[in-house]
């Protein structure tokens, strides 16, 4: 309990567990300054990120980024930017912090809630990217934060799809969300992709 692992498989596989694990919504992780792999024990898929990172002010002060499979949220000079809009129960996330501290996702159940309305508005245009623009997830992923983009002297509209290629291989895609849109870019690993 309290450790995270990233497993890279060559094919789909369900990992059997010897025992049933009850989720503790207030699990405390001992995170260190830098990268930490943690699982989100929340009960649903629509968690408010800043709330789960201890509140807007605390999150901005202590966290640099949180990334998952092809999604990320980054602390920029304009505040939070990226395409990670909610945490998914039982999924793992890389959290980068500038502080060593005990940390618990604030799932809002038996955990103490921060004060005030910390909801992050999710624009309606952030719908699913069409399947033909999906990419293979890699353990060798990176993100590019695009502050400004012009193509043929025109800026993209909200909801336009930004694609990343390596030669002819699609390695990332995201919906344009304004300044500091986070484009996930996959590198080569041992998976079939």
PDB file of C-alpha atoms in Angstrom:
ATOM      1  CA  UNK A   1       0.000   0.000   0.000  1.00  0.00           C
ATOM      2  CA  UNK A   2       1.291   3.465  -0.826  1.00  0.00           C
ATOM      3  CA  UNK A   3       3.502   2.512  -3.777  1.00  0.00           C
ATOM      4  CA  UNK A   4       2.725   2.947  -7.447  1.00  0.00           C
ATOM      5  CA  UNK A   5       3.954   0.972 -10.432  1.00  0.00           C
ATOM      6  CA  UNK A   6       3.806   1.528 -14.168  1.00  0.00           C
ATOM      7  CA  UNK A   7       3.536  -1.791 -15.985  1.00  0.00           C
ATOM      8  CA  UNK A   8       4.148  -1.926 -19.737  1.00  0.00           C
ATOM      9  CA  UNK A   9       2.468  -4.994 -21.293  1.00  0.00           C
ATOM     10  CA  UNK A  10       2.823  -6.443 -24.782  1.00  0.00           C
ATOM     11  CA  UNK A  11      -0.905  -7.359 -24.897  1.00  0.00           C
ATOM     12  CA  UNK A  12      -4.125  -6.728 -22.954  1.00  0.00           C
ATOM     13  CA  UNK A  13      -4.047  -8.518 -19.610  1.00  0.00           C
ATOM     14  CA  UNK A  14      -6.132  -8.417 -16.443  1.00  0.00           C
ATOM     15  CA  UNK A  15      -4.009  -8.625 -13.316  1.00  0.00           C
ATOM     16  CA  UNK A  16      -5.659 -10.826 -10.675  1.00  0.00           C
ATOM     17  CA  UNK A  17      -5.282  -9.613  -7.096  1.00  0.00           C
ATOM     18  CA  UNK A  18      -5.126 -12.019  -4.173  1.00  0.00           C
ATOM     19  CA  UNK A  19      -7.388  -9.886  -2.046  1.00  0.00           C
ATOM     20  CA  UNK A  20     -10.114  -7.338  -2.437  1.00  0.00           C
ATOM     21  CA  UNK A  21      -8.799  -3.864  -1.653  1.00  0.00           C
ATOM     22  CA  UNK A  22     -11.095  -1.303  -0.065  1.00  0.00           C
ATOM     23  CA  UNK A  23     -10.464   2.221  -1.253  1.00  0.00           C
ATOM     24  CA  UNK A  24      -9.541   4.686   1.445  1.00  0.00           C
ATOM     25  CA  UNK A  25     -10.559   8.071   0.074  1.00  0.00           C
ATOM     26  CA  UNK A  26      -8.220   9.730   2.573  1.00  0.00           C
ATOM     27  CA  UNK A  27      -5.120   7.629   1.835  1.00  0.00           C
ATOM     28  CA  UNK A  28      -2.008   9.577   2.834  1.00  0.00           C
ATOM     29  CA  UNK A  29       0.961   9.436   0.465  1.00  0.00           C
ATOM     30  CA  UNK A  30       4.441  10.496   1.543  1.00  0.00           C
ATOM     31  CA  UNK A  31       5.366  12.478  -1.556  1.00  0.00           C
ATOM     32  CA  UNK A  32       8.784  13.968  -2.149  1.00  0.00           C
ATOM     33  CA  UNK A  33       9.910  17.029  -4.032  1.00  0.00           C
ATOM     34  CA  UNK A  34       9.926  15.979  -7.708  1.00  0.00           C
ATOM     35  CA  UNK A  35       7.958  13.212  -9.445  1.00  0.00           C
ATOM     36  CA  UNK A  36       5.594  10.914  -7.531  1.00  0.00           C
ATOM     37  CA  UNK A  37       3.427   8.129  -8.980  1.00  0.00           C
ATOM     38  CA  UNK A  38       0.170   7.898  -7.018  1.00  0.00           C
ATOM     39  CA  UNK A  39      -3.250   6.380  -7.569  1.00  0.00           C
ATOM     40  CA  UNK A  40      -6.456   8.342  -7.235  1.00  0.00           C
ATOM     41  CA  UNK A  41      -8.762   6.601  -4.736  1.00  0.00           C
ATOM     42  CA  UNK A  42     -11.790   8.786  -5.442  1.00  0.00           C
ATOM     43  CA  UNK A  43     -15.235   7.345  -6.029  1.00  0.00           C
ATOM     44  CA  UNK A  44     -16.038   8.788  -9.467  1.00  0.00           C
ATOM     45  CA  UNK A  45     -14.724  10.169 -12.754  1.00  0.00           C
ATOM     46  CA  UNK A  46     -15.721  13.822 -12.331  1.00  0.00           C
ATOM     47  CA  UNK A  47     -13.499  15.024  -9.533  1.00  0.00           C
ATOM     48  CA  UNK A  48     -12.488  18.650  -9.424  1.00  0.00           C
ATOM     49  CA  UNK A  49      -8.711  18.753  -9.683  1.00  0.00           C
ATOM     50  CA  UNK A  50      -7.898  21.798  -7.582  1.00  0.00           C
ATOM     51  CA  UNK A  51     -10.176  20.503  -4.844  1.00  0.00           C
ATOM     52  CA  UNK A  52      -8.353  17.168  -4.907  1.00  0.00           C
ATOM     53  CA  UNK A  53      -4.955  18.896  -4.754  1.00  0.00           C
ATOM     54  CA  UNK A  54      -5.850  20.697  -1.524  1.00  0.00           C
ATOM     55  CA  UNK A  55      -7.513  23.837  -2.898  1.00  0.00           C
ATOM     56  CA  UNK A  56      -6.624  26.346  -5.622  1.00  0.00           C
ATOM     57  CA  UNK A  57      -4.061  28.380  -3.659  1.00  0.00           C
ATOM     58  CA  UNK A  58      -2.373  25.330  -2.128  1.00  0.00           C
ATOM     59  CA  UNK A  59      -2.212  23.573  -5.522  1.00  0.00           C
ATOM     60  CA  UNK A  60      -0.678  26.580  -7.279  1.00  0.00           C
ATOM     61  CA  UNK A  61       1.902  26.988  -4.522  1.00  0.00           C
ATOM     62  CA  UNK A  62       2.992  23.343  -4.188  1.00  0.00           C
ATOM     63  CA  UNK A  63       2.325  21.471  -7.461  1.00  0.00           C
ATOM     64  CA  UNK A  64       4.080  21.879 -10.819  1.00  0.00           C
ATOM     65  CA  UNK A  65       2.082  19.355 -12.841  1.00  0.00           C
ATOM     66  CA  UNK A  66      -0.059  16.236 -12.764  1.00  0.00           C
ATOM     67  CA  UNK A  67      -0.097  13.895 -15.750  1.00  0.00           C
ATOM     68  CA  UNK A  68      -1.899  10.705 -16.706  1.00  0.00           C
ATOM     69  CA  UNK A  69      -2.210   8.688 -19.903  1.00  0.00           C
ATOM     70  CA  UNK A  70      -2.050  11.332 -22.623  1.00  0.00           C
ATOM     71  CA  UNK A  71      -3.452  14.035 -20.350  1.00  0.00           C
ATOM     72  CA  UNK A  72      -1.769  16.655 -18.223  1.00  0.00           C
ATOM     73  CA  UNK A  73      -2.372  19.746 -16.146  1.00  0.00           C
ATOM     74  CA  UNK A  74       0.464  22.251 -15.742  1.00  0.00           C
ATOM     75  CA  UNK A  75       1.043  25.143 -13.368  1.00  0.00           C
ATOM     76  CA  UNK A  76       1.893  28.079 -15.667  1.00  0.00           C
ATOM     77  CA  UNK A  77       2.191  31.823 -15.230  1.00  0.00           C
ATOM     78  CA  UNK A  78      -1.494  32.008 -16.284  1.00  0.00           C
ATOM     79  CA  UNK A  79      -2.612  29.412 -13.726  1.00  0.00           C
ATOM     80  CA  UNK A  80      -3.559  25.817 -14.535  1.00  0.00           C
ATOM     81  CA  UNK A  81      -3.408  24.821 -18.217  1.00  0.00           C
ATOM     82  CA  UNK A  82      -3.816  21.482 -19.940  1.00  0.00           C
ATOM     83  CA  UNK A  83      -6.217  18.782 -21.027  1.00  0.00           C
ATOM     84  CA  UNK A  84      -6.598  16.909 -17.716  1.00  0.00           C
ATOM     85  CA  UNK A  85     -10.004  18.042 -16.489  1.00  0.00           C
ATOM     86  CA  UNK A  86     -10.922  15.282 -14.048  1.00  0.00           C
ATOM     87  CA  UNK A  87      -9.333  12.446 -12.117  1.00  0.00           C
ATOM     88  CA  UNK A  88     -10.473   8.883 -12.720  1.00  0.00           C
ATOM     89  CA  UNK A  89     -10.944   6.538  -9.786  1.00  0.00           C
ATOM     90  CA  UNK A  90      -8.283   3.798  -9.472  1.00  0.00           C
ATOM     91  CA  UNK A  91      -6.037   5.378 -12.150  1.00  0.00           C
ATOM     92  CA  UNK A  92      -2.425   6.375 -11.598  1.00  0.00           C
ATOM     93  CA  UNK A  93      -1.009   9.873 -12.021  1.00  0.00           C
ATOM     94  CA  UNK A  94       2.442  11.420 -11.954  1.00  0.00           C
ATOM     95  CA  UNK A  95       2.390  14.375  -9.585  1.00  0.00           C
ATOM     96  CA  UNK A  96       5.324  16.787  -9.542  1.00  0.00           C
ATOM     97  CA  UNK A  97       5.638  18.928  -6.451  1.00  0.00           C
ATOM     98  CA  UNK A  98       8.224  21.345  -5.088  1.00  0.00           C
ATOM     99  CA  UNK A  99       7.667  20.164  -1.501  1.00  0.00           C
ATOM    100  CA  UNK A 100       8.231  16.956   0.463  1.00  0.00           C
ATOM    101  CA  UNK A 101       5.059  16.399   2.480  1.00  0.00           C
ATOM    102  CA  UNK A 102       2.318  13.970   3.437  1.00  0.00           C
ATOM    103  CA  UNK A 103      -0.436  14.278   0.825  1.00  0.00           C
ATOM    104  CA  UNK A 104      -4.017  13.066   0.584  1.00  0.00           C
ATOM    105  CA  UNK A 105      -6.407  13.607  -2.320  1.00  0.00           C
ATOM    106  CA  UNK A 106      -9.342  15.522  -0.893  1.00  0.00           C
ATOM    107  CA  UNK A 107     -12.165  13.396  -2.240  1.00  0.00           C
ATOM    108  CA  UNK A 108     -14.809  15.260  -0.245  1.00  0.00           C
ATOM    109  CA  UNK A 109     -16.134  12.372   1.760  1.00  0.00           C
ATOM    110  CA  UNK A 110     -14.703  11.733   5.207  1.00  0.00           C
ATOM    111  CA  UNK A 111     -11.762  13.995   4.263  1.00  0.00           C
ATOM    112  CA  UNK A 112     -11.936  17.629   5.324  1.00  0.00           C
ATOM    113  CA  UNK A 113     -13.001  19.874   2.445  1.00  0.00           C
ATOM    114  CA  UNK A 114     -11.238  23.150   1.567  1.00  0.00           C
ATOM    115  CA  UNK A 115     -13.299  26.308   1.935  1.00  0.00           C
ATOM    116  CA  UNK A 116     -14.845  28.148  -0.994  1.00  0.00           C
ATOM    117  CA  UNK A 117     -15.875  27.176  -4.488  1.00  0.00           C
ATOM    118  CA  UNK A 118     -12.791  25.743  -6.197  1.00  0.00           C
ATOM    119  CA  UNK A 119     -14.506  24.263  -9.237  1.00  0.00           C
ATOM    120  CA  UNK A 120     -12.595  24.347 -12.511  1.00  0.00           C
ATOM    121  CA  UNK A 121     -14.808  25.310 -15.419  1.00  0.00           C
ATOM    122  CA  UNK A 122     -14.591  22.785 -18.242  1.00  0.00           C
ATOM    123  CA  UNK A 123     -15.429  24.407 -21.598  1.00  0.00           C
ATOM    124  CA  UNK A 124     -18.190  22.670 -23.580  1.00  0.00           C
ATOM    125  CA  UNK A 125     -15.928  22.322 -26.629  1.00  0.00           C
ATOM    126  CA  UNK A 126     -13.723  19.778 -24.818  1.00  0.00           C
ATOM    127  CA  UNK A 127     -15.416  16.747 -26.283  1.00  0.00           C
ATOM    128  CA  UNK A 128     -13.783  13.503 -27.337  1.00  0.00           C
ATOM    129  CA  UNK A 129     -11.193  13.646 -30.101  1.00  0.00           C
ATOM    130  CA  UNK A 130     -12.327  11.620 -33.150  1.00  0.00           C
ATOM    131  CA  UNK A 131     -10.963   8.072 -33.208  1.00  0.00           C
ATOM    132  CA  UNK A 132      -8.853   8.655 -36.340  1.00  0.00           C
ATOM    133  CA  UNK A 133      -6.757  11.101 -34.276  1.00  0.00           C
ATOM    134  CA  UNK A 134      -6.151   8.755 -31.317  1.00  0.00           C
ATOM    135  CA  UNK A 135      -2.547   7.777 -30.636  1.00  0.00           C
ATOM    136  CA  UNK A 136      -0.875   4.845 -28.884  1.00  0.00           C
ATOM    137  CA  UNK A 137      -0.019   5.529 -25.242  1.00  0.00           C
ATOM    138  CA  UNK A 138       3.677   5.199 -24.424  1.00  0.00           C
ATOM    139  CA  UNK A 139       5.635   5.126 -21.181  1.00  0.00           C
ATOM    140  CA  UNK A 140       7.960   7.584 -22.948  1.00  0.00           C
ATOM    141  CA  UNK A 141       5.535  10.504 -23.023  1.00  0.00           C
ATOM    142  CA  UNK A 142       6.223  14.206 -22.881  1.00  0.00           C
ATOM    143  CA  UNK A 143       4.111  17.343 -23.124  1.00  0.00           C
ATOM    144  CA  UNK A 144       4.598  20.539 -25.071  1.00  0.00           C
ATOM    145  CA  UNK A 145       2.828  23.615 -23.751  1.00  0.00           C
ATOM    146  CA  UNK A 146       1.912  25.806 -26.712  1.00  0.00           C
ATOM    147  CA  UNK A 147       1.538  29.408 -25.620  1.00  0.00           C
ATOM    148  CA  UNK A 148       0.736  30.783 -29.085  1.00  0.00           C
ATOM    149  CA  UNK A 149      -0.001  29.089 -32.416  1.00  0.00           C
ATOM    150  CA  UNK A 150      -0.597  30.499 -35.879  1.00  0.00           C
ATOM    151  CA  UNK A 151      -1.088  28.536 -39.092  1.00  0.00           C
ATOM    152  CA  UNK A 152      -1.184  30.551 -42.305  1.00  0.00           C
ATOM    153  CA  UNK A 153      -1.302  33.629 -40.072  1.00  0.00           C
ATOM    154  CA  UNK A 154      -4.473  32.428 -38.286  1.00  0.00           C
ATOM    155  CA  UNK A 155      -4.832  31.367 -34.677  1.00  0.00           C
ATOM    156  CA  UNK A 156      -6.753  28.134 -34.053  1.00  0.00           C
ATOM    157  CA  UNK A 157     -10.291  28.263 -32.670  1.00  0.00           C
ATOM    158  CA  UNK A 158     -11.222  26.600 -29.391  1.00  0.00           C
ATOM    159  CA  UNK A 159     -11.870  22.931 -30.066  1.00  0.00           C
ATOM    160  CA  UNK A 160      -9.621  22.708 -33.162  1.00  0.00           C
ATOM    161  CA  UNK A 161      -7.488  19.568 -33.073  1.00  0.00           C
ATOM    162  CA  UNK A 162      -3.718  19.970 -32.705  1.00  0.00           C
ATOM    163  CA  UNK A 163      -1.801  16.936 -33.969  1.00  0.00           C
ATOM    164  CA  UNK A 164       1.814  15.935 -33.283  1.00  0.00           C
ATOM    165  CA  UNK A 165       3.659  13.715 -35.756  1.00  0.00           C
ATOM    166  CA  UNK A 166       7.031  12.007 -35.888  1.00  0.00           C
ATOM    167  CA  UNK A 167       7.453  11.624 -39.650  1.00  0.00           C
ATOM    168  CA  UNK A 168       4.166  10.036 -40.762  1.00  0.00           C
ATOM    169  CA  UNK A 169       3.376   8.534 -37.321  1.00  0.00           C
ATOM    170  CA  UNK A 170       0.737  10.301 -35.200  1.00  0.00           C
ATOM    171  CA  UNK A 171       2.290  10.622 -31.721  1.00  0.00           C
ATOM    172  CA  UNK A 172      -0.120  13.011 -29.995  1.00  0.00           C
ATOM    173  CA  UNK A 173      -3.360  14.961 -30.298  1.00  0.00           C
ATOM    174  CA  UNK A 174      -5.324  17.453 -28.229  1.00  0.00           C
ATOM    175  CA  UNK A 175      -8.154  19.959 -28.585  1.00  0.00           C
ATOM    176  CA  UNK A 176      -6.926  23.570 -28.690  1.00  0.00           C
ATOM    177  CA  UNK A 177      -7.821  25.267 -25.425  1.00  0.00           C
ATOM    178  CA  UNK A 178      -6.039  28.609 -25.772  1.00  0.00           C
ATOM    179  CA  UNK A 179      -2.678  29.682 -24.374  1.00  0.00           C
ATOM    180  CA  UNK A 180      -0.660  26.875 -22.812  1.00  0.00           C
ATOM    181  CA  UNK A 181      -2.567  24.088 -24.493  1.00  0.00           C
ATOM    182  CA  UNK A 182      -0.743  20.890 -23.456  1.00  0.00           C
ATOM    183  CA  UNK A 183       0.025  18.581 -26.392  1.00  0.00           C
ATOM    184  CA  UNK A 184       0.904  15.030 -25.297  1.00  0.00           C
ATOM    185  CA  UNK A 185       3.706  13.517 -27.410  1.00  0.00           C
ATOM    186  CA  UNK A 186       4.543   9.829 -27.228  1.00  0.00           C
ATOM    187  CA  UNK A 187       8.044   8.458 -27.630  1.00  0.00           C
ATOM    188  CA  UNK A 188       9.158   4.977 -28.643  1.00  0.00           C
ATOM    189  CA  UNK A 189       8.942   2.227 -26.033  1.00  0.00           C
ATOM    190  CA  UNK A 190       8.588  -1.563 -26.249  1.00  0.00           C
ATOM    191  CA  UNK A 191       4.810  -1.530 -26.812  1.00  0.00           C
ATOM    192  CA  UNK A 192       3.172  -2.081 -30.203  1.00  0.00           C
ATOM    193  CA  UNK A 193       2.369   1.403 -31.427  1.00  0.00           C
TER     194      UNK A 193
END
